[in-house]
Amino acid sequence: METKRQKRDPYLWEALLSILGLIVFISLAILRYETDAHVPILLGVFVAAIVGLRAGFSWKEVETGMLDGITNSLQAIVILVIIGILIGVWILTGVVPTLLYYGLKILHPKIFLPATLIICSITSLATGSSWGTSGTIGIALIGIGDGLGFPLPVVAGAVLSGAYFGDKMSPLSDTTNMSPAMVGTDLYTHIKHMVYTTGVSYGLTLVIEIVLGFFYGGGKANLESVNQILAGIDAQFTVNPLLLIPPILVMALAFRKIPAVPGIVIGILAAGILGVIFQGNTFGGLLSAAYGGYTSNSGVEAVDNLLTKGGFESMMYTVSLVICAMMFGGIMEKTNQLRVVVTVILKKAQTSGSLITATILTAIGSNLILCDQYMSIVMTGKMYAQSYTDKGLHPKNLSRAVEDSATVTANLVPWNSGGAYQAATLGVPTIAYLPFNFFCWITPLVSMLYGWFNITIDPLEEENELTEMAAEQGAA
C-alpha cells in the first residue's frame, strides 16, 4: 500500500535551483545558441515541477499550478490577439500609413525623441494602457522614427518610457488601481505619493531624450529617406485626415473608461468602414489582414519593412511564449517556492531602506520568474504588507515601491508577457530597446535611493492621524 508523502515548504536551495535552472536554460538559448526561449522555459517548468513533487506536493497540485498560471494570463492573451488584428486592419485601411504620413510631415528630427516621449505619456495617461499606447500610436512613431533615420531601439525606448509613465500614473490604469488595493491604501493617495519618485525619473528621461534628439536627429540622407517613405505610402494608400478617427476614437473610449477589449474592437470596426470608403477594401480583404496581417509591396524597402506586419497569426509566437512562462510562474506560486525565497530576504531587511530595496528587487525578480506584471504586483504586495505595518510604515510606501518596480520592469524581460508583447508589437527585440527605455530602469533606482535616504517615506501614524481627523469632522 502506497503511503502519502507529507507536504512541506521547499527548502531554500530547492527554490533557488528552480530559479537558477530557468535562468541558465534561457541564457544558454538566447545568448549562446541564439534560439527561442519557449523550450528552455519548459525545461525550467520541468525543474520547478520536480522540486514541487520532492516537497510533497501531488502531481495534481503541480498541474493545477500550471493551469492557474495560464488562466491568469488569459486576459493578456486576448488583448495580444486583438491588438494583432488591429495592427493588420489599421495598416490595410490606411490608418497607420496616414499616421506615418502626417507624422513625417510634422515632426522635426531634433524634437522627435522628446516629442515621442510626451505624446506617448499623454496617450497612456488618457487611456491608462501602456499596451494600447504602444500598439496604436507607438507603432506609428516607430515608423516615423525609422523614416527620420533614428535607430529603432532608441525610438522604442522613448515610446515605452512614455507609455509606462502613463500606465503607472493614470487613475484609469489597471496596475495603478491594483497596487494600492493589494496593500490597503486608496488610489489617489497612491498616485500622489508616486509623484515624488516618478517626477524625478521622468525629468531625467526627458533630459536624456532631448540630448539624444540632438545627437541622432537631422541629416540630409534622413530627409531623403523620409521623401522615399512618403512616396511609397502615396503609391499604396489614399491619405486622408478622416483616417485619424479610429485612434482618436480608441483613446476617447478609454478615457470614458470603456474596457480595453470592446474599445479596441470598436477602433477596428471604425477602421474597416473607413477602409471600404477610402481604400476600396473588401470584406474578404479585411478578414485576410485581420488574420494574416498586411504585406506591403511598394518597392520601397523602408515602407515594406514598416508596413508588413500585424494580424492574429503574428501574435501566436508571443502567446505561446506567455503560456510557457505562466506555467513556470504558476508552479512557483502553487508550491510556495517564491515565498520561501522572500521569507529569507525579509529576515535581512532591518531598515526602511533595506525593506524598500527588498520589495523592489522582489518585484523585479517576480517579473523574471512569474513572467507577468500582475502576478508580480499581487504577490509582492501581499508578501510585504505586514512587514511595512510592523515597521510603522504607511502602506502607500509599499504601493509606490511595487509600482516603481513591478509595473515598469515587466517589459524589460524578454520572456515576461510585457516584454514579449512590446517586442512583438514594436518589432524591436526586448534586449535591444532595454538600454534606451530610460524611464523604466531609472524609476526603480530612484525609488531605492528615496528609501535609503528616507525621502518621502511616510510613517503609519500619518494615516492614523488622518483617520482621527476625519472622524472628528464627521462627528462635528
Tab-separated table of C-alpha atoms in Angstrom:
chain	number	residue	atom	x	y	z
A	1	MET	CA	0.000	0.000	0.000
A	2	GLU	CA	1.428	3.371	-1.072
A	3	THR	CA	1.969	5.881	1.748
A	4	LYS	CA	1.156	9.508	1.152
A	5	ARG	CA	4.166	11.827	1.437
A	6	GLN	CA	3.912	14.713	3.880
A	7	LYS	CA	3.764	18.108	2.201
A	8	ARG	CA	6.285	20.767	3.235
A	9	ASP	CA	7.597	24.091	2.038
A	10	PRO	CA	10.526	23.648	-0.362
A	11	TYR	CA	13.970	24.252	1.100
A	12	LEU	CA	15.672	27.462	0.049
A	13	TRP	CA	18.203	25.618	-2.090
A	14	GLU	CA	15.404	23.808	-3.883
A	15	ALA	CA	13.566	27.037	-4.711
A	16	LEU	CA	16.817	28.644	-5.862
A	17	LEU	CA	17.513	25.595	-8.024
A	18	SER	CA	14.269	26.195	-9.937
A	19	ILE	CA	15.133	29.859	-10.447
A	20	LEU	CA	18.716	29.115	-11.422
A	21	GLY	CA	17.565	26.397	-13.823
A	22	LEU	CA	15.244	28.821	-15.621
A	23	ILE	CA	17.934	31.494	-15.854
A	24	VAL	CA	20.589	29.069	-17.125
A	25	PHE	CA	18.330	27.461	-19.733
A	26	ILE	CA	17.095	30.794	-21.106
A	27	SER	CA	20.551	32.396	-21.044
A	28	LEU	CA	22.051	29.499	-22.986
A	29	ALA	CA	19.250	29.592	-25.531
A	30	ILE	CA	19.316	33.337	-26.161
A	31	LEU	CA	22.964	34.282	-25.633
A	32	ARG	CA	24.833	31.127	-26.631
A	33	TYR	CA	22.652	29.467	-29.259
A	34	GLU	CA	20.527	32.466	-30.357
A	35	THR	CA	17.363	30.408	-30.350
A	36	ASP	CA	13.867	30.915	-28.949
A	37	ALA	CA	13.092	30.782	-25.227
A	38	HIS	CA	9.996	28.535	-25.348
A	39	VAL	CA	11.607	25.121	-24.843
A	40	PRO	CA	14.177	26.421	-22.299
A	41	ILE	CA	11.275	27.805	-20.248
A	42	LEU	CA	9.575	24.398	-20.431
A	43	LEU	CA	12.795	22.863	-19.115
A	44	GLY	CA	12.543	25.325	-16.230
A	45	VAL	CA	8.932	24.190	-15.731
A	46	PHE	CA	10.225	20.600	-15.519
A	47	VAL	CA	12.760	21.539	-12.808
A	48	ALA	CA	10.172	23.517	-10.804
A	49	ALA	CA	7.739	20.596	-11.037
A	50	ILE	CA	10.346	18.143	-9.738
A	51	VAL	CA	11.069	20.469	-6.804
A	52	GLY	CA	7.344	20.684	-6.044
A	53	LEU	CA	6.966	16.882	-6.161
A	54	ARG	CA	10.043	16.479	-3.974
A	55	ALA	CA	8.440	18.806	-1.399
A	56	GLY	CA	5.424	16.509	-1.171
A	57	PHE	CA	3.016	18.274	-3.499
A	58	SER	CA	0.977	15.920	-5.643
A	59	TRP	CA	1.151	15.973	-9.424
A	60	LYS	CA	-2.448	17.196	-9.394
A	61	GLU	CA	-1.401	20.266	-7.349
A	62	VAL	CA	1.570	20.933	-9.612
A	63	GLU	CA	-0.657	20.633	-12.668
A	64	THR	CA	-3.236	22.937	-11.068
A	65	GLY	CA	-0.480	25.489	-10.508
A	66	MET	CA	0.432	25.383	-14.199
A	67	LEU	CA	-3.184	25.754	-15.289
A	68	ASP	CA	-3.807	28.582	-12.812
A	69	GLY	CA	-0.793	30.397	-14.229
A	70	ILE	CA	-2.147	30.055	-17.763
A	71	THR	CA	-5.598	31.176	-16.591
A	72	ASN	CA	-4.103	34.318	-15.062
A	73	SER	CA	-2.605	35.195	-18.446
A	74	LEU	CA	-5.794	34.772	-20.499
A	75	GLN	CA	-6.761	38.443	-20.354
A	76	ALA	CA	-3.314	39.417	-21.628
A	77	ILE	CA	-3.567	36.784	-24.372
A	78	VAL	CA	-6.944	38.101	-25.534
A	79	ILE	CA	-5.574	41.651	-25.722
A	80	LEU	CA	-2.495	40.379	-27.579
A	81	VAL	CA	-4.606	38.718	-30.247
A	82	ILE	CA	-6.931	41.696	-30.684
A	83	ILE	CA	-4.003	44.127	-30.938
A	84	GLY	CA	-2.537	41.893	-33.664
A	85	ILE	CA	-5.839	42.100	-35.558
A	86	LEU	CA	-5.965	45.874	-35.023
A	87	ILE	CA	-2.471	46.384	-36.465
A	88	GLY	CA	-3.234	44.348	-39.599
A	89	VAL	CA	-6.561	46.094	-40.226
A	90	TRP	CA	-5.238	49.575	-39.431
A	91	ILE	CA	-2.437	49.153	-41.961
A	92	LEU	CA	-4.693	47.776	-44.708
A	93	THR	CA	-7.276	50.529	-44.223
A	94	GLY	CA	-4.673	53.301	-44.288
A	95	VAL	CA	-4.895	54.356	-40.630
A	96	VAL	CA	-1.267	53.586	-39.759
A	97	PRO	CA	0.058	54.877	-43.123
A	98	THR	CA	-1.860	58.135	-42.529
A	99	LEU	CA	-0.354	58.491	-39.039
A	100	LEU	CA	3.075	57.875	-40.557
A	101	TYR	CA	2.482	60.326	-43.393
A	102	TYR	CA	1.402	63.256	-41.240
A	103	GLY	CA	3.937	62.437	-38.559
A	104	LEU	CA	6.783	62.535	-41.067
A	105	LYS	CA	5.481	65.860	-42.341
A	106	ILE	CA	5.210	67.474	-38.911
A	107	LEU	CA	7.860	66.052	-36.572
A	108	HIS	CA	11.356	67.528	-36.924
A	109	PRO	CA	14.246	65.137	-36.191
A	110	LYS	CA	15.715	67.267	-33.384
A	111	ILE	CA	12.496	67.266	-31.369
A	112	PHE	CA	11.331	63.810	-32.373
A	113	LEU	CA	12.506	61.814	-29.324
A	114	PRO	CA	11.209	64.192	-26.613
A	115	ALA	CA	8.013	64.632	-28.649
A	116	THR	CA	7.620	60.843	-28.814
A	117	LEU	CA	8.052	60.607	-25.046
A	118	ILE	CA	5.468	63.327	-24.389
A	119	ILE	CA	2.941	62.073	-26.978
A	120	CYS	CA	3.039	58.539	-25.544
A	121	SER	CA	2.857	59.914	-21.990
A	122	ILE	CA	-0.291	61.888	-22.765
A	123	THR	CA	-1.842	58.954	-24.626
A	124	SER	CA	-1.205	56.475	-21.830
A	125	LEU	CA	-2.359	58.938	-19.172
A	126	ALA	CA	-5.613	59.380	-21.090
A	127	THR	CA	-6.114	55.668	-21.739
A	128	GLY	CA	-4.401	54.070	-18.736
A	129	SER	CA	-2.803	51.492	-21.029
A	130	SER	CA	0.849	51.029	-21.952
A	131	TRP	CA	-0.075	48.146	-24.266
A	132	GLY	CA	-2.758	50.170	-26.021
A	133	THR	CA	-0.394	53.126	-26.415
A	134	SER	CA	2.428	51.106	-27.946
A	135	GLY	CA	0.017	49.093	-30.100
A	136	THR	CA	-1.556	52.207	-31.652
A	137	ILE	CA	0.394	55.468	-31.607
A	138	GLY	CA	3.597	53.574	-30.747
A	139	ILE	CA	3.796	51.616	-33.984
A	140	ALA	CA	3.210	54.826	-35.951
A	141	LEU	CA	6.026	56.604	-34.093
A	142	ILE	CA	8.338	53.640	-34.739
A	143	GLY	CA	7.690	54.097	-38.449
A	144	ILE	CA	8.217	57.866	-38.291
A	145	GLY	CA	11.458	57.428	-36.347
A	146	ASP	CA	12.724	54.923	-38.879
A	147	GLY	CA	11.938	57.381	-41.655
A	148	LEU	CA	13.807	60.140	-39.839
A	149	GLY	CA	16.883	57.918	-39.520
A	150	PHE	CA	16.694	57.040	-35.825
A	151	PRO	CA	17.783	53.575	-34.643
A	152	LEU	CA	14.608	51.646	-33.831
A	153	PRO	CA	15.727	50.600	-30.310
A	154	VAL	CA	16.159	54.287	-29.422
A	155	VAL	CA	12.659	55.103	-30.690
A	156	ALA	CA	11.149	52.079	-28.947
A	157	GLY	CA	12.776	53.210	-25.697
A	158	ALA	CA	11.152	56.641	-25.978
A	159	VAL	CA	7.766	55.100	-26.843
A	160	LEU	CA	7.853	52.712	-23.878
A	161	SER	CA	9.170	55.323	-21.448
A	162	GLY	CA	6.134	57.460	-22.198
A	163	ALA	CA	3.736	54.509	-22.311
A	164	TYR	CA	4.751	53.190	-18.894
A	165	PHE	CA	4.773	56.661	-17.322
A	166	GLY	CA	1.055	56.886	-18.046
A	167	ASP	CA	0.471	53.255	-17.123
A	168	LYS	CA	1.731	53.833	-13.572
A	169	MET	CA	0.265	57.328	-13.068
A	170	SER	CA	-3.163	57.183	-14.733
A	171	PRO	CA	-6.202	56.554	-12.481
A	172	LEU	CA	-7.600	54.556	-15.430
A	173	SER	CA	-4.718	52.058	-15.348
A	174	ASP	CA	-5.374	48.569	-14.013
A	175	THR	CA	-1.924	48.379	-12.396
A	176	THR	CA	-2.408	51.778	-10.737
A	177	ASN	CA	-5.670	50.538	-9.232
A	178	MET	CA	-4.326	47.098	-8.372
A	179	SER	CA	-1.234	48.198	-6.412
A	180	PRO	CA	-2.990	50.196	-3.654
A	181	ALA	CA	-5.745	47.578	-3.468
A	182	MET	CA	-3.168	44.878	-2.690
A	183	VAL	CA	-1.594	46.791	0.227
A	184	GLY	CA	-4.519	48.616	1.819
A	185	THR	CA	-4.376	52.237	0.684
A	186	ASP	CA	-6.516	54.282	-1.695
A	187	LEU	CA	-5.942	55.145	-5.351
A	188	TYR	CA	-5.345	58.884	-5.128
A	189	THR	CA	-3.110	58.651	-2.066
A	190	HIS	CA	-1.082	56.142	-4.062
A	191	ILE	CA	-0.858	58.356	-7.173
A	192	LYS	CA	0.054	61.446	-5.148
A	193	HIS	CA	2.836	59.552	-3.366
A	194	MET	CA	4.230	58.254	-6.664
A	195	VAL	CA	4.686	61.812	-7.963
A	196	TYR	CA	7.853	62.223	-5.867
A	197	THR	CA	9.791	59.353	-7.437
A	198	THR	CA	8.109	59.354	-10.841
A	199	GLY	CA	8.645	63.099	-11.319
A	200	VAL	CA	12.411	62.733	-10.884
A	201	SER	CA	12.592	59.677	-13.141
A	202	TYR	CA	10.505	61.335	-15.851
A	203	GLY	CA	12.501	64.567	-15.679
A	204	LEU	CA	15.778	62.672	-16.116
A	205	THR	CA	14.296	60.701	-19.011
A	206	LEU	CA	13.088	63.865	-20.768
A	207	VAL	CA	16.542	65.458	-20.487
A	208	ILE	CA	18.176	62.316	-21.902
A	209	GLU	CA	15.715	62.212	-24.825
A	210	ILE	CA	16.399	65.874	-25.627
A	211	VAL	CA	20.159	65.212	-25.688
A	212	LEU	CA	19.720	62.074	-27.812
A	213	GLY	CA	17.483	64.048	-30.177
A	214	PHE	CA	20.329	66.416	-30.964
A	215	PHE	CA	22.776	63.519	-31.219
A	216	TYR	CA	20.739	61.418	-33.673
A	217	GLY	CA	18.474	63.980	-35.277
A	218	GLY	CA	18.654	65.627	-38.651
A	219	GLY	CA	20.644	64.796	-41.717
A	220	LYS	CA	20.307	65.117	-45.456
A	221	ALA	CA	20.187	61.383	-46.013
A	222	ASN	CA	17.448	61.064	-43.425
A	223	LEU	CA	15.286	63.657	-45.183
A	224	GLU	CA	15.771	61.821	-48.476
A	225	SER	CA	14.635	58.658	-46.729
A	226	VAL	CA	11.552	60.499	-45.479
A	227	ASN	CA	10.652	61.556	-49.026
A	228	GLN	CA	11.017	57.953	-50.227
A	229	ILE	CA	8.687	56.724	-47.496
A	230	LEU	CA	6.125	59.433	-48.280
A	231	ALA	CA	6.210	58.420	-51.941
A	232	GLY	CA	5.870	54.738	-51.018
A	233	ILE	CA	2.820	55.478	-48.860
A	234	ASP	CA	1.261	57.613	-51.599
A	235	ALA	CA	1.707	54.752	-54.064
A	236	GLN	CA	-0.321	52.299	-51.952
A	237	PHE	CA	-2.804	54.303	-49.912
A	238	THR	CA	-5.197	57.223	-50.037
A	239	VAL	CA	-4.152	59.513	-47.180
A	240	ASN	CA	-6.991	61.465	-45.583
A	241	PRO	CA	-7.355	63.221	-42.198
A	242	LEU	CA	-10.567	61.262	-41.536
A	243	LEU	CA	-8.435	58.128	-41.209
A	244	LEU	CA	-7.216	59.561	-37.898
A	245	ILE	CA	-10.668	58.901	-36.430
A	246	PRO	CA	-10.025	55.269	-35.273
A	247	PRO	CA	-7.024	56.050	-32.988
A	248	ILE	CA	-8.790	59.157	-31.652
A	249	LEU	CA	-11.889	57.044	-31.043
A	250	VAL	CA	-9.933	54.352	-29.187
A	251	MET	CA	-8.336	56.962	-26.911
A	252	ALA	CA	-11.673	58.700	-26.308
A	253	LEU	CA	-13.367	55.418	-25.379
A	254	ALA	CA	-10.553	54.543	-22.982
A	255	PHE	CA	-10.829	57.993	-21.403
A	256	ARG	CA	-14.537	57.260	-20.903
A	257	LYS	CA	-13.446	54.098	-19.024
A	258	ILE	CA	-14.671	51.711	-21.714
A	259	PRO	CA	-12.770	48.393	-21.170
A	260	ALA	CA	-9.790	47.750	-23.453
A	261	VAL	CA	-11.237	44.867	-25.494
A	262	PRO	CA	-14.510	46.495	-26.642
A	263	GLY	CA	-12.709	49.822	-27.129
A	264	ILE	CA	-10.122	48.250	-29.444
A	265	VAL	CA	-12.775	46.274	-31.318
A	266	ILE	CA	-14.709	49.493	-31.982
A	267	GLY	CA	-11.464	51.002	-33.313
A	268	ILE	CA	-11.068	48.020	-35.660
A	269	LEU	CA	-14.658	48.295	-36.915
A	270	ALA	CA	-14.327	52.048	-37.485
A	271	ALA	CA	-11.131	51.490	-39.490
A	272	GLY	CA	-12.854	48.777	-41.529
A	273	ILE	CA	-15.661	51.142	-42.549
A	274	LEU	CA	-13.203	53.909	-43.466
A	275	GLY	CA	-11.063	51.411	-45.374
A	276	VAL	CA	-14.000	50.499	-47.611
A	277	ILE	CA	-14.624	54.198	-48.289
A	278	PHE	CA	-11.072	55.445	-48.856
A	279	GLN	CA	-9.059	52.377	-49.911
A	280	GLY	CA	-11.765	50.310	-51.590
A	281	ASN	CA	-11.156	47.406	-49.195
A	282	THR	CA	-13.418	44.376	-49.443
A	283	PHE	CA	-14.764	42.364	-46.517
A	284	GLY	CA	-12.596	39.436	-47.596
A	285	GLY	CA	-9.525	41.672	-47.673
A	286	LEU	CA	-10.272	42.924	-44.171
A	287	LEU	CA	-10.623	39.353	-42.900
A	288	SER	CA	-7.318	38.356	-44.525
A	289	ALA	CA	-5.480	41.311	-42.960
A	290	ALA	CA	-7.111	40.605	-39.589
A	291	TYR	CA	-5.751	37.058	-39.606
A	292	GLY	CA	-2.534	37.153	-41.650
A	293	GLY	CA	-1.592	40.833	-41.391
A	294	TYR	CA	-0.719	43.173	-44.220
A	295	THR	CA	2.047	42.657	-46.778
A	296	SER	CA	3.411	45.841	-48.332
A	297	ASN	CA	4.639	45.708	-51.948
A	298	SER	CA	5.512	49.337	-52.627
A	299	GLY	CA	9.009	48.599	-53.899
A	300	VAL	CA	10.419	50.963	-51.249
A	301	GLU	CA	12.265	48.757	-48.760
A	302	ALA	CA	11.739	51.058	-45.775
A	303	VAL	CA	7.978	51.217	-46.380
A	304	ASP	CA	7.674	47.461	-46.939
A	305	ASN	CA	9.590	46.748	-43.721
A	306	LEU	CA	7.386	49.157	-41.764
A	307	LEU	CA	4.020	48.069	-43.100
A	308	THR	CA	4.413	44.298	-43.458
A	309	LYS	CA	3.105	43.221	-40.065
A	310	GLY	CA	0.087	42.602	-37.885
A	311	GLY	CA	-2.696	40.052	-37.834
A	312	PHE	CA	-3.961	37.363	-35.459
A	313	GLU	CA	-1.271	34.970	-36.657
A	314	SER	CA	1.572	37.385	-35.858
A	315	MET	CA	0.831	37.130	-32.135
A	316	MET	CA	0.934	33.341	-31.880
A	317	TYR	CA	4.669	33.303	-31.116
A	318	THR	CA	4.116	35.719	-28.248
A	319	VAL	CA	1.012	33.909	-26.999
A	320	SER	CA	2.894	30.598	-26.866
A	321	LEU	CA	5.773	32.277	-25.022
A	322	VAL	CA	3.380	33.740	-22.453
A	323	ILE	CA	1.734	30.339	-21.905
A	324	CYS	CA	5.096	28.631	-21.313
A	325	ALA	CA	6.223	31.378	-18.936
A	326	MET	CA	2.990	31.352	-16.943
A	327	MET	CA	3.235	27.593	-16.469
A	328	PHE	CA	6.517	28.179	-14.643
A	329	GLY	CA	5.136	31.084	-12.624
A	330	GLY	CA	2.066	29.100	-11.641
A	331	ILE	CA	4.145	26.208	-10.264
A	332	MET	CA	6.425	28.587	-8.348
A	333	GLU	CA	3.399	30.181	-6.697
A	334	LYS	CA	1.421	26.992	-6.038
A	335	THR	CA	4.347	25.115	-4.450
A	336	ASN	CA	5.439	28.106	-2.308
A	337	GLN	CA	8.898	28.271	-3.872
A	338	LEU	CA	8.885	32.042	-4.341
A	339	ARG	CA	7.521	32.612	-0.826
A	340	VAL	CA	10.434	30.649	0.641
A	341	VAL	CA	12.927	32.932	-1.092
A	342	VAL	CA	11.111	36.102	0.030
A	343	THR	CA	10.949	34.922	3.642
A	344	VAL	CA	14.733	34.718	3.739
A	345	ILE	CA	15.011	38.194	2.200
A	346	LEU	CA	12.701	39.668	4.866
A	347	LYS	CA	14.990	38.417	7.627
A	348	LYS	CA	17.766	40.612	6.189
A	349	ALA	CA	15.623	43.730	5.729
A	350	GLN	CA	16.077	45.530	9.057
A	351	THR	CA	15.815	49.187	7.954
A	352	SER	CA	13.292	51.130	5.865
A	353	GLY	CA	15.823	51.447	3.059
A	354	SER	CA	16.618	47.749	3.012
A	355	LEU	CA	12.910	46.844	3.179
A	356	ILE	CA	12.050	49.073	0.214
A	357	THR	CA	15.055	47.767	-1.711
A	358	ALA	CA	13.996	44.189	-0.936
A	359	THR	CA	10.454	44.991	-2.133
A	360	ILE	CA	11.703	46.414	-5.409
A	361	LEU	CA	14.135	43.569	-6.045
A	362	THR	CA	11.423	41.024	-5.220
A	363	ALA	CA	9.041	42.638	-7.714
A	364	ILE	CA	11.733	42.641	-10.383
A	365	GLY	CA	12.616	39.045	-9.560
A	366	SER	CA	8.934	38.126	-9.764
A	367	ASN	CA	8.793	39.621	-13.244
A	368	LEU	CA	11.749	37.427	-14.157
A	369	ILE	CA	10.279	34.298	-12.590
A	370	LEU	CA	6.486	34.640	-12.698
A	371	CYS	CA	6.634	36.287	-16.118
A	372	ASP	CA	3.654	38.598	-15.615
A	373	GLN	CA	3.444	42.070	-14.055
A	374	TYR	CA	0.027	41.429	-12.497
A	375	MET	CA	1.268	38.359	-10.650
A	376	SER	CA	4.318	40.353	-9.582
A	377	ILE	CA	2.144	43.165	-8.193
A	378	VAL	CA	-0.198	40.823	-6.352
A	379	MET	CA	2.478	38.578	-4.882
A	380	THR	CA	4.890	41.361	-3.843
A	381	GLY	CA	2.110	43.474	-2.350
A	382	LYS	CA	0.672	40.620	-0.322
A	383	MET	CA	4.039	39.321	0.873
A	384	TYR	CA	5.324	42.627	2.207
A	385	ALA	CA	2.131	44.287	3.511
A	386	GLN	CA	2.534	43.039	7.082
A	387	SER	CA	6.255	43.873	7.153
A	388	TYR	CA	5.557	47.545	6.392
A	389	THR	CA	2.928	47.659	9.149
A	390	ASP	CA	5.338	46.029	11.595
A	391	LYS	CA	7.942	48.693	10.836
A	392	GLY	CA	5.398	51.508	11.232
A	393	LEU	CA	5.424	52.495	7.560
A	394	HIS	CA	2.394	53.807	5.713
A	395	PRO	CA	1.094	51.291	3.115
A	396	LYS	CA	1.438	53.940	0.382
A	397	ASN	CA	5.217	53.440	0.659
A	398	LEU	CA	4.714	49.798	-0.306
A	399	SER	CA	2.256	50.515	-3.132
A	400	ARG	CA	4.714	53.054	-4.568
A	401	ALA	CA	7.645	50.648	-4.338
A	402	VAL	CA	5.584	47.942	-6.051
A	403	GLU	CA	4.572	50.199	-8.954
A	404	ASP	CA	8.068	51.679	-9.228
A	405	SER	CA	9.319	48.171	-9.945
A	406	ALA	CA	6.710	45.576	-10.945
A	407	THR	CA	4.811	47.775	-13.407
A	408	VAL	CA	7.756	49.349	-15.214
A	409	THR	CA	10.210	46.434	-15.420
A	410	ALA	CA	7.915	43.763	-16.892
A	411	ASN	CA	8.628	44.996	-20.419
A	412	LEU	CA	12.391	44.702	-19.811
A	413	VAL	CA	12.196	40.898	-19.511
A	414	PRO	CA	12.070	39.128	-22.906
A	415	TRP	CA	10.043	36.147	-21.640
A	416	ASN	CA	7.671	38.205	-19.493
A	417	SER	CA	4.259	38.799	-21.074
A	418	GLY	CA	5.060	42.547	-21.107
A	419	GLY	CA	8.440	42.175	-22.805
A	420	ALA	CA	7.152	39.600	-25.271
A	421	TYR	CA	4.174	41.802	-26.189
A	422	GLN	CA	6.175	45.006	-26.673
A	423	ALA	CA	8.837	43.262	-28.760
A	424	ALA	CA	6.179	41.698	-30.989
A	425	THR	CA	4.172	44.915	-31.315
A	426	LEU	CA	7.026	47.358	-31.955
A	427	GLY	CA	9.177	44.908	-33.921
A	428	VAL	CA	12.234	45.587	-31.743
A	429	PRO	CA	13.789	42.859	-29.538
A	430	THR	CA	13.464	43.458	-25.802
A	431	ILE	CA	17.213	43.258	-25.254
A	432	ALA	CA	17.739	45.886	-27.979
A	433	TYR	CA	15.396	48.537	-26.552
A	434	LEU	CA	16.161	47.836	-22.878
A	435	PRO	CA	19.157	50.248	-22.554
A	436	PHE	CA	17.125	53.062	-24.158
A	437	ASN	CA	13.969	52.554	-22.094
A	438	PHE	CA	15.333	55.035	-19.586
A	439	PHE	CA	12.209	55.677	-17.539
A	440	CYS	CA	11.629	52.000	-16.813
A	441	TRP	CA	15.058	51.283	-15.349
A	442	ILE	CA	15.712	54.703	-13.793
A	443	THR	CA	12.457	54.593	-11.780
A	444	PRO	CA	13.339	51.615	-9.510
A	445	LEU	CA	16.804	53.100	-8.892
A	446	VAL	CA	15.294	56.436	-7.829
A	447	SER	CA	12.792	54.637	-5.623
A	448	MET	CA	15.545	52.700	-3.846
A	449	LEU	CA	17.512	55.915	-3.277
A	450	TYR	CA	14.432	57.530	-1.746
A	451	GLY	CA	14.212	54.569	0.604
A	452	TRP	CA	17.852	54.658	1.706
A	453	PHE	CA	17.851	58.440	2.247
A	454	ASN	CA	14.398	58.370	3.868
A	455	ILE	CA	12.940	60.827	1.354
A	456	THR	CA	9.108	60.958	1.459
A	457	ILE	CA	8.987	57.695	3.408
A	458	ASP	CA	5.913	58.438	5.480
A	459	PRO	CA	5.118	56.735	8.798
A	460	LEU	CA	1.940	54.856	9.581
A	461	GLU	CA	0.985	57.420	12.239
A	462	GLU	CA	0.071	59.832	9.438
A	463	GLU	CA	-2.741	57.523	8.335
A	464	ASN	CA	-3.988	57.186	11.897
A	465	GLU	CA	-3.992	60.966	12.372
A	466	LEU	CA	-5.932	61.479	9.133
A	467	THR	CA	-8.468	58.850	10.169
A	468	GLU	CA	-8.950	60.536	13.559
A	469	MET	CA	-9.329	63.955	11.901
A	470	ALA	CA	-11.938	62.585	9.500
A	471	ALA	CA	-13.839	61.014	12.393
A	472	GLU	CA	-13.772	64.264	14.375
A	473	GLN	CA	-15.016	66.235	11.349
A	474	GLY	CA	-17.796	63.686	10.830
A	475	ALA	CA	-18.822	63.947	14.469
A	476	ALA	CA	-18.846	67.740	14.278
